mmCIF file of C-alpha atoms in Angstrom:
data_model
loop_
_atom_site.group_PDB
_atom_site.id
_atom_site.type_symbol
_atom_site.label_atom_id
_atom_site.label_comp_id
_atom_site.label_asym_id
_atom_site.label_seq_id
_atom_site.Cartn_x
_atom_site.Cartn_y
_atom_site.Cartn_z
ATOM 1 C CA MET W 1 0.000 0.000 0.000
ATOM 2 C CA LEU W 2 1.346 3.412 -0.941
ATOM 3 C CA LEU W 3 1.651 6.127 1.693
ATOM 4 C CA ALA W 4 0.601 9.656 0.832
ATOM 5 C CA ARG W 5 3.383 12.182 1.088
ATOM 6 C CA ALA W 6 2.876 14.659 3.903
ATOM 7 C CA PRO W 7 2.514 18.293 2.816
ATOM 8 C CA PRO W 8 5.515 20.518 3.531
ATOM 9 C CA PRO W 9 5.341 22.407 6.834
ATOM 10 C CA SER W 10 4.403 26.076 6.725
ATOM 11 C CA PRO W 11 7.219 28.630 7.219
ATOM 12 C CA SER W 12 5.682 29.676 10.540
ATOM 13 C CA ALA W 13 6.384 26.201 11.907
ATOM 14 C CA PHE W 14 10.053 27.098 12.096
ATOM 15 C CA ASN W 15 9.565 30.332 14.015
ATOM 16 C CA SER W 16 9.256 28.692 17.434
ATOM 17 C CA PRO W 17 12.403 28.335 19.575
ATOM 18 C CA ALA W 18 11.007 25.067 20.935
ATOM 19 C CA LEU W 19 10.730 23.573 17.431
ATOM 20 C CA SER W 20 14.242 24.721 16.541
ATOM 21 C CA VAL W 21 15.641 23.204 19.730
ATOM 22 C CA ARG W 22 13.920 19.852 19.069
ATOM 23 C CA ALA W 23 15.267 19.783 15.511
ATOM 24 C CA PHE W 24 18.725 20.657 16.827
ATOM 25 C CA ARG W 25 18.607 17.734 19.275
ATOM 26 C CA ARG W 26 17.273 15.301 16.666
ATOM 27 C CA ARG W 27 20.192 16.137 14.369
ATOM 28 C CA ARG W 28 22.675 15.660 17.205
ATOM 29 C CA LEU W 29 21.212 12.296 18.271
ATOM 30 C CA ALA W 30 20.078 10.997 14.878
ATOM 31 C CA ALA W 31 22.617 8.190 14.520
ATOM 32 C CA PRO W 32 25.728 6.860 16.290
ATOM 33 C CA GLY W 33 28.013 8.142 13.545
ATOM 34 C CA ALA W 34 26.234 11.438 12.971
ATOM 35 C CA ALA W 35 28.299 13.396 15.495
ATOM 36 C CA ALA W 36 31.585 12.170 14.082
ATOM 37 C CA THR W 37 30.475 12.955 10.526
ATOM 38 C CA ALA W 38 29.357 16.475 11.497
ATOM 39 C CA ALA W 39 32.622 17.017 13.353
ATOM 40 C CA SER W 40 34.777 15.953 10.427
ATOM 41 C CA ASN W 41 32.712 17.742 7.769
ATOM 42 C CA PRO W 42 30.931 20.709 9.374
ATOM 43 C CA PRO W 43 28.864 22.380 6.629
ATOM 44 C CA SER W 44 29.564 25.910 7.829
ATOM 45 C CA LEU W 45 33.355 25.747 7.407
ATOM 46 C CA ARG W 46 34.977 27.274 4.365
ATOM 47 C CA VAL W 47 37.790 25.513 2.518
ATOM 48 C CA GLY W 48 40.965 25.769 4.582
ATOM 49 C CA GLN W 49 39.135 27.076 7.650
ATOM 50 C CA ARG W 50 39.972 25.199 10.851
ATOM 51 C CA ARG W 51 37.281 24.097 13.248
ATOM 52 C CA LYS W 52 37.680 25.748 16.661
ATOM 53 C CA GLN W 53 37.596 23.255 19.518
ATOM 54 C CA VAL W 54 38.056 23.486 23.285
ATOM 55 C CA ALA W 55 38.272 20.322 25.380
ATOM 56 C CA SER W 56 40.033 21.546 28.540
ATOM 57 C CA VAL W 57 38.468 23.493 31.405
ATOM 58 C CA ALA W 58 41.842 25.210 31.820
ATOM 59 C CA ASN W 59 41.444 26.987 28.476
ATOM 60 C CA PRO W 60 41.455 30.817 28.832
ATOM 61 C CA LEU W 61 38.132 31.083 26.979
ATOM 62 C CA VAL W 62 36.515 28.732 29.502
ATOM 63 C CA LYS W 63 37.894 30.741 32.436
ATOM 64 C CA HIS W 64 36.641 33.952 30.818
ATOM 65 C CA CYS W 65 33.127 32.526 30.373
ATOM 66 C CA VAL W 66 32.962 31.163 33.923
ATOM 67 C CA LYS W 67 34.020 34.536 35.295
ATOM 68 C CA LEU W 68 31.370 36.262 33.155
ATOM 69 C CA ARG W 69 28.756 33.917 34.590
ATOM 70 C CA ASP W 70 29.850 34.350 38.216
ATOM 71 C CA SER W 71 30.921 38.001 38.525
ATOM 72 C CA ALA W 72 28.717 41.045 37.937
ATOM 73 C CA ALA W 73 31.748 43.343 38.203
ATOM 74 C CA TYR W 74 33.581 41.360 35.527
ATOM 75 C CA ARG W 75 30.518 41.399 33.252
ATOM 76 C CA ARG W 76 30.302 45.170 33.538
ATOM 77 C CA SER W 77 34.019 45.702 32.964
ATOM 78 C CA CYS W 78 33.929 43.534 29.820
ATOM 79 C CA ARG W 79 30.459 44.700 28.736
ATOM 80 C CA ARG W 80 29.674 41.046 28.011
ATOM 81 C CA LEU W 81 27.186 38.517 29.397
ATOM 82 C CA VAL W 82 26.644 34.760 29.172
ATOM 83 C CA LEU W 83 23.349 33.169 28.142
ATOM 84 C CA VAL W 84 22.927 29.407 28.649
ATOM 85 C CA GLY W 85 20.614 27.239 26.560
ATOM 86 C CA LEU W 86 19.653 27.182 22.888
ATOM 87 C CA ALA W 87 15.993 28.146 23.459
ATOM 88 C CA PRO W 88 16.675 31.470 25.277
ATOM 89 C CA ILE W 89 19.484 32.277 22.825
ATOM 90 C CA LEU W 90 17.142 31.801 19.850
ATOM 91 C CA GLU W 91 14.361 33.737 21.567
ATOM 92 C CA ILE W 92 16.525 36.760 22.354
ATOM 93 C CA CYS W 93 18.219 36.790 18.960
ATOM 94 C CA ARG W 94 14.845 36.738 17.176
ATOM 95 C CA LEU W 95 13.932 39.943 18.972
ATOM 96 C CA GLY W 96 16.815 41.615 17.149
ATOM 97 C CA PHE W 97 18.353 43.168 20.265
ATOM 98 C CA ALA W 98 21.415 40.979 20.738
ATOM 99 C CA ALA W 99 24.844 40.592 19.164
ATOM 100 C CA ILE W 100 26.688 37.324 19.731
ATOM 101 C CA ASP W 101 30.377 37.631 20.504
ATOM 102 C CA CYS W 102 31.000 33.884 20.549
ATOM 103 C CA LEU W 103 28.751 30.821 20.249
ATOM 104 C CA LEU W 104 29.769 27.650 22.090
ATOM 105 C CA LEU W 105 28.249 24.348 20.921
ATOM 106 C CA LEU W 106 28.649 20.752 22.048
ATOM 107 C CA ASP W 107 30.971 18.639 19.916
ATOM 108 C CA GLY W 108 29.105 17.109 16.982
ATOM 109 C CA ALA W 109 26.358 19.723 16.868
ATOM 110 C CA GLU W 110 25.509 21.853 13.857
ATOM 111 C CA VAL W 111 25.162 25.610 14.021
ATOM 112 C CA PRO W 112 21.465 26.573 13.765
ATOM 113 C CA GLY W 113 21.178 28.508 10.521
ATOM 114 C CA GLU W 114 19.662 31.600 12.085
ATOM 115 C CA LEU W 115 22.547 31.866 14.579
ATOM 116 C CA HIS W 116 25.375 31.451 12.088
ATOM 117 C CA GLU W 117 25.133 34.981 10.704
ATOM 118 C CA LEU W 118 24.519 36.546 14.121
ATOM 119 C CA SER W 119 27.608 34.852 15.542
ATOM 120 C CA GLY W 120 29.727 36.030 12.625
ATOM 121 C CA GLY W 121 30.886 32.442 12.219
ATOM 122 C CA ASN W 122 32.694 32.678 15.567
ATOM 123 C CA VAL W 123 31.660 29.212 16.762
ATOM 124 C CA VAL W 124 33.634 27.099 19.223
ATOM 125 C CA TYR W 125 32.890 23.393 19.726
ATOM 126 C CA VAL W 126 33.393 22.242 23.306
ATOM 127 C CA SER W 127 33.378 18.972 25.200
ATOM 128 C CA ALA W 128 30.600 18.003 27.628
ATOM 129 C CA THR W 129 33.024 18.645 30.503
ATOM 130 C CA VAL W 130 33.632 22.207 29.319
ATOM 131 C CA MET W 131 29.910 22.802 28.757
ATOM 132 C CA LYS W 132 29.152 21.695 32.333
ATOM 133 C CA LYS W 133 31.932 23.909 33.694
ATOM 134 C CA ILE W 134 30.734 27.038 31.918
ATOM 135 C CA SER W 135 27.004 26.495 32.532
ATOM 136 C CA GLY W 136 27.424 25.410 36.154
ATOM 137 C CA MET W 137 24.997 22.539 35.486
ATOM 138 C CA GLN W 138 25.541 18.824 36.018
ATOM 139 C CA SER W 139 23.792 17.796 32.795
ATOM 140 C CA VAL W 140 24.185 19.045 29.241
ATOM 141 C CA ASP W 141 20.750 17.777 28.147
ATOM 142 C CA SER W 142 19.349 21.317 28.061
ATOM 143 C CA THR W 143 22.605 23.220 27.552
ATOM 144 C CA GLU W 144 23.687 22.337 24.025
ATOM 145 C CA ALA W 145 24.632 25.965 23.430
ATOM 146 C CA ILE W 146 26.051 28.944 25.304
ATOM 147 C CA ALA W 147 26.343 32.439 23.870
ATOM 148 C CA VAL W 148 28.683 35.224 24.956
ATOM 149 C CA MET W 149 26.765 38.379 24.079
ATOM 150 C CA HIS W 150 27.362 42.117 24.118
ATOM 151 C CA MET W 151 25.823 43.945 27.063
ATOM 152 C CA PRO W 152 23.240 46.464 25.789
ATOM 153 C CA LYS W 153 24.519 50.012 25.352
ATOM 154 C CA HIS W 154 21.537 51.440 27.202
ATOM 155 C CA PHE W 155 22.592 49.808 30.484
ATOM 156 C CA CYS W 156 24.271 52.435 32.673
ATOM 157 C CA ASP W 157 26.005 52.125 36.054
ATOM 158 C CA LEU W 158 26.062 55.649 37.486
ATOM 159 C CA GLY W 159 28.866 54.613 39.823
ATOM 160 C CA ASP W 160 31.099 54.417 36.745
ATOM 161 C CA ASP W 161 29.635 57.273 34.700
ATOM 162 C CA GLU W 162 28.774 60.910 35.100
ATOM 163 C CA GLY W 163 25.325 60.942 36.687
ATOM 164 C CA GLY W 164 23.642 63.590 34.591
ATOM 165 C CA ALA W 165 25.115 62.378 31.328
ATOM 166 C CA GLY W 166 24.131 58.799 32.160
ATOM 167 C CA LEU W 167 20.548 59.791 32.946
ATOM 168 C CA ASP W 168 20.190 61.889 29.796
ATOM 169 C CA ALA W 169 21.618 59.105 27.636
ATOM 170 C CA SER W 170 19.203 56.517 29.046
ATOM 171 C CA PHE W 171 15.979 58.469 29.502
ATOM 172 C CA GLN W 172 14.359 61.167 27.392
ATOM 173 C CA SER W 173 11.443 62.804 29.220
ATOM 174 C CA PRO W 174 10.412 59.569 30.974
ATOM 175 C CA LYS W 175 6.819 59.181 32.175
ATOM 176 C CA ARG W 176 7.066 55.840 33.983
ATOM 177 C CA ILE W 177 10.157 54.476 35.761
ATOM 178 C CA LEU W 178 10.200 51.282 37.841
ATOM 179 C CA VAL W 179 12.565 51.545 40.819
ATOM 180 C CA LEU W 180 13.703 48.344 42.547
ATOM 181 C CA ASP W 181 14.880 48.611 46.149
ATOM 182 C CA GLY W 182 16.981 45.645 47.278
ATOM 183 C CA ILE W 183 15.438 42.962 45.021
ATOM 184 C CA GLN W 184 17.918 40.109 45.403
ATOM 185 C CA ASP W 185 16.088 37.192 43.810
ATOM 186 C CA PRO W 186 17.132 37.104 40.121
ATOM 187 C CA GLY W 187 13.873 35.410 39.077
ATOM 188 C CA ASN W 188 11.797 38.191 40.626
ATOM 189 C CA LEU W 189 14.029 40.905 39.196
ATOM 190 C CA GLY W 190 13.945 39.456 35.676
ATOM 191 C CA THR W 191 10.171 38.997 35.834
ATOM 192 C CA LEU W 192 9.671 42.617 36.943
ATOM 193 C CA ILE W 193 11.827 43.895 34.079
ATOM 194 C CA ARG W 194 9.784 41.755 31.682
ATOM 195 C CA SER W 195 6.511 43.162 33.043
ATOM 196 C CA ALA W 196 7.812 46.750 32.842
ATOM 197 C CA CYS W 197 8.678 46.173 29.191
ATOM 198 C CA ALA W 198 5.308 44.539 28.467
ATOM 199 C CA PHE W 199 3.349 47.443 29.974
ATOM 200 C CA LYS W 200 5.338 50.168 28.162
ATOM 201 C CA TRP W 201 7.272 51.631 31.072
ATOM 202 C CA ASP W 202 10.254 53.767 30.104
ATOM 203 C CA GLY W 203 12.967 52.053 32.120
ATOM 204 C CA VAL W 204 14.169 50.473 35.350
ATOM 205 C CA PHE W 205 16.289 52.048 38.090
ATOM 206 C CA LEU W 206 18.170 49.650 40.388
ATOM 207 C CA LEU W 207 19.030 50.874 43.892
ATOM 208 C CA PRO W 208 21.942 49.291 45.821
ATOM 209 C CA ALA W 209 21.560 45.675 47.027
ATOM 210 C CA CYS W 210 19.633 44.625 43.904
ATOM 211 C CA CYS W 211 21.020 41.587 42.123
ATOM 212 C CA ASP W 212 22.580 42.057 38.706
ATOM 213 C CA PRO W 213 20.031 42.175 35.839
ATOM 214 C CA PHE W 214 22.472 40.238 33.653
ATOM 215 C CA ASN W 215 22.760 37.363 36.084
ATOM 216 C CA GLU W 216 22.003 34.251 34.007
ATOM 217 C CA LYS W 217 18.808 33.470 35.964
ATOM 218 C CA ALA W 218 17.607 37.076 35.710
ATOM 219 C CA LEU W 219 18.223 37.038 31.950
ATOM 220 C CA ARG W 220 16.132 33.876 31.590
ATOM 221 C CA ALA W 221 13.265 35.356 33.607
ATOM 222 C CA ALA W 222 13.354 38.637 31.655
ATOM 223 C CA ARG W 223 13.027 36.792 28.328
ATOM 224 C CA GLY W 224 14.934 39.476 26.423
ATOM 225 C CA ALA W 225 13.328 42.494 28.133
ATOM 226 C CA SER W 226 16.600 43.472 29.838
ATOM 227 C CA LEU W 227 18.140 43.863 26.367
ATOM 228 C CA GLN W 228 15.302 46.181 25.245
ATOM 229 C CA LEU W 229 14.556 48.380 28.230
ATOM 230 C CA PRO W 230 16.914 51.096 29.554
ATOM 231 C CA ILE W 231 18.298 49.999 32.938
ATOM 232 C CA ILE W 232 20.211 52.266 35.314
ATOM 233 C CA SER W 233 22.073 51.221 38.446
ATOM 234 C CA GLY W 234 22.586 53.986 41.000
ATOM 235 C CA ASN W 235 22.130 55.190 44.568
ATOM 236 C CA TRP W 236 19.529 57.354 46.280
ATOM 237 C CA CYS W 237 21.297 60.590 45.319
ATOM 238 C CA ASP W 238 21.115 59.536 41.674
ATOM 239 C CA LEU W 239 17.429 58.695 42.055
ATOM 240 C CA HIS W 240 16.679 62.091 43.636
ATOM 241 C CA ASP W 241 18.491 63.708 40.705
ATOM 242 C CA LEU W 242 16.285 61.737 38.290
ATOM 243 C CA VAL W 243 13.091 62.661 40.144
ATOM 244 C CA THR W 244 14.041 66.351 40.317
ATOM 245 C CA ARG W 245 15.287 66.554 36.737
ATOM 246 C CA TYR W 246 12.069 65.188 35.259
ATOM 247 C CA GLY W 247 9.563 66.365 37.887
ATOM 248 C CA MET W 248 8.424 62.871 38.817
ATOM 249 C CA LYS W 249 6.029 61.817 41.570
ATOM 250 C CA MET W 250 7.235 58.943 43.752
ATOM 251 C CA LEU W 251 4.981 56.042 44.730
ATOM 252 C CA ALA W 252 5.882 52.841 46.561
ATOM 253 C CA GLY W 253 4.058 49.537 46.772
ATOM 254 C CA HIS W 254 3.349 48.870 50.447
ATOM 255 C CA PRO W 255 1.210 46.420 52.460
ATOM 256 C CA GLU W 256 -1.643 48.285 54.136
ATOM 257 C CA SER W 257 -1.288 46.106 57.238
ATOM 258 C CA SER W 258 2.326 47.160 57.817
ATOM 259 C CA SER W 259 2.976 48.470 61.326
ATOM 260 C CA ASP W 260 6.033 50.650 60.706
ATOM 261 C CA GLY W 261 4.406 53.875 61.824
ATOM 262 C CA SER W 262 3.975 55.192 58.286
ATOM 263 C CA GLU W 263 1.018 57.200 57.098
ATOM 264 C CA LYS W 264 -2.038 55.287 55.971
ATOM 265 C CA THR W 265 -1.531 54.028 52.472
ATOM 266 C CA HIS W 266 -3.633 54.810 49.418
ATOM 267 C CA VAL W 267 -5.503 51.908 47.839
ATOM 268 C CA LEU W 268 -4.650 51.047 44.257
ATOM 269 C CA SER W 269 -7.757 51.537 42.137
ATOM 270 C CA LYS W 270 -8.822 52.642 38.687
ATOM 271 C CA GLU W 271 -9.763 56.029 40.131
ATOM 272 C CA LEU W 272 -6.277 56.464 41.608
ATOM 273 C CA ALA W 273 -4.645 55.335 38.363
ATOM 274 C CA ASP W 274 -6.776 57.752 36.332
ATOM 275 C CA SER W 275 -5.881 60.636 38.651
ATOM 276 C CA LEU W 276 -2.181 59.945 38.075
ATOM 277 C CA MET W 277 -2.419 59.535 34.307
ATOM 278 C CA SER W 278 -0.963 62.967 33.541
ATOM 279 C CA GLU W 279 1.799 62.635 36.168
ATOM 280 C CA SER W 280 5.320 61.383 35.565
ATOM 281 C CA LEU W 281 5.776 58.506 38.024
ATOM 282 C CA CYS W 282 8.511 56.546 39.772
ATOM 283 C CA LEU W 283 7.150 53.338 41.311
ATOM 284 C CA VAL W 284 9.378 51.791 44.006
ATOM 285 C CA LEU W 285 9.095 48.093 44.918
ATOM 286 C CA GLY W 286 11.034 46.534 47.793
ATOM 287 C CA SER W 287 12.269 43.042 48.553
ATOM 288 C CA GLU W 288 9.980 40.438 50.067
ATOM 289 C CA GLY W 289 12.330 39.755 52.942
ATOM 290 C CA ASN W 290 13.182 43.282 54.077
ATOM 291 C CA GLY W 291 10.413 45.310 52.479
ATOM 292 C CA LEU W 292 10.937 48.954 51.611
ATOM 293 C CA SER W 293 13.925 50.813 53.010
ATOM 294 C CA GLU W 294 13.264 53.619 55.485
ATOM 295 C CA GLU W 295 14.384 56.162 52.914
ATOM 296 C CA THR W 296 11.806 54.847 50.437
ATOM 297 C CA VAL W 297 9.007 55.006 53.021
ATOM 298 C CA GLN W 298 9.876 58.607 53.846
ATOM 299 C CA ALA W 299 10.246 59.749 50.222
ATOM 300 C CA CYS W 300 7.198 58.117 48.631
ATOM 301 C CA ASP W 301 3.420 58.116 48.714
ATOM 302 C CA LEU W 302 2.516 54.562 49.735
ATOM 303 C CA VAL W 303 0.027 52.509 47.737
ATOM 304 C CA SER W 304 -1.402 49.093 48.594
ATOM 305 C CA ILE W 305 -3.211 46.434 46.574
ATOM 306 C CA PRO W 306 -6.612 45.650 48.123
ATOM 307 C CA MET W 307 -6.856 41.986 49.123
ATOM 308 C CA GLU W 308 -9.238 39.752 50.975
ATOM 309 C CA GLY W 309 -8.251 36.894 53.239
ATOM 310 C CA ILE W 310 -5.431 36.349 55.693
ATOM 311 C CA PHE W 311 -2.456 37.194 53.472
ATOM 312 C CA GLU W 312 -0.482 40.338 54.223
ATOM 313 C CA SER W 313 1.275 40.655 50.879
ATOM 314 C CA LEU W 314 1.910 39.138 47.462
ATOM 315 C CA ASN W 315 5.088 37.917 45.842
ATOM 316 C CA VAL W 316 6.889 41.069 44.681
ATOM 317 C CA SER W 317 6.848 40.065 41.000
ATOM 318 C CA VAL W 318 3.090 39.372 41.167
ATOM 319 C CA ALA W 319 2.384 42.630 43.018
ATOM 320 C CA GLY W 320 4.680 44.485 40.637
ATOM 321 C CA GLY W 321 2.796 43.148 37.619
ATOM 322 C CA ILE W 322 -0.475 44.480 39.054
ATOM 323 C CA PHE W 323 1.028 47.919 39.780
ATOM 324 C CA LEU W 324 2.714 48.130 36.380
ATOM 325 C CA PHE W 325 -0.487 47.191 34.580
ATOM 326 C CA MET W 326 -2.725 49.561 36.530
ATOM 327 C CA LEU W 327 -0.347 52.519 36.278
ATOM 328 C CA GLN W 328 0.858 51.982 32.710
ATOM 329 C CA PRO W 329 0.777 54.973 30.347
ATOM 330 C CA LYS W 330 -2.092 55.076 27.884
ATOM 331 C CA GLN W 331 0.260 55.704 25.003
ATOM 332 C CA GLN W 332 3.761 54.390 24.462
ATOM 333 C CA THR W 333 6.197 57.127 25.443
ATOM 334 C CA TYR W 334 9.420 55.816 23.956
ATOM 335 C CA SER W 335 10.750 53.812 21.060
ATOM 336 C CA ARG W 336 12.272 50.480 21.962
ATOM 337 C CA ILE W 337 16.012 50.447 21.405
ATOM 338 C CA SER W 338 16.967 48.150 18.535
ATOM 339 C CA THR W 339 20.753 48.130 18.845
ATOM 340 C CA PRO W 340 22.723 46.081 21.408
#
């Protein structure tokens, strides 16, 4: 009996990172000799071009990547970051906001076509031992690829730059700025940056004690938002300069049941959001463990989310999503940056 030939898949079927990752893994595991064949005859190499390989964890490139993964100070000095996993690499690159400095693949793997041009052909094949060392993971099942990427130009650490110049370069008449006060969990921080980007806020200001937004876990949670949205790292003096320069009103998310002696908080509502629509706002969110700093409580109008039941507060990324949605500008006030 003859079998009907299946129709060719639509082009949109190849636009999903998940589909690309599955195809990548099928090629790598297709047959016992497939890896050796791909290694000896990689299709992307030109005649006379040598295949770059790293098998030792003592290699300088491996040490550089591990230090990028582990040290925020080193990332900022090099203006580079490390992203682990083919799916997040594909997702971020498809947004058009990233430039790959170097792409590391497991031995025997093929370069995904869409990454070859973005990596400039700078691909290094590494052993499973090296991949585990760089990723910090015990298994390479989900870490077939690691990318060393350029840090976005719109990230600014005011401790290293002139304050005023850094603010002017990052923000142009901002209407909505999210301020994070001591957020140390990278998953929460990345999720908040993602929500700020989704609801058209103009940027994020990180006060001291926040974790690094280019921590690998924060990058995963942000899903590319940290490469699109202006992010500034500074202290309270820098924040006061920002607020004064742009005439911004300061609000802070705060549990109504808090017993710190502060004034009674306002309740977040549509009426409150509508009354603030014409204002330029800074919204400050504090860590779940320590809450808002005393300086934040004194400087801001406090706003709570009305809740029923026995719970005093929400997870900061959940609460932040509610605040960011309710207080979002009606019209987009900036153009997303399209260069890394």
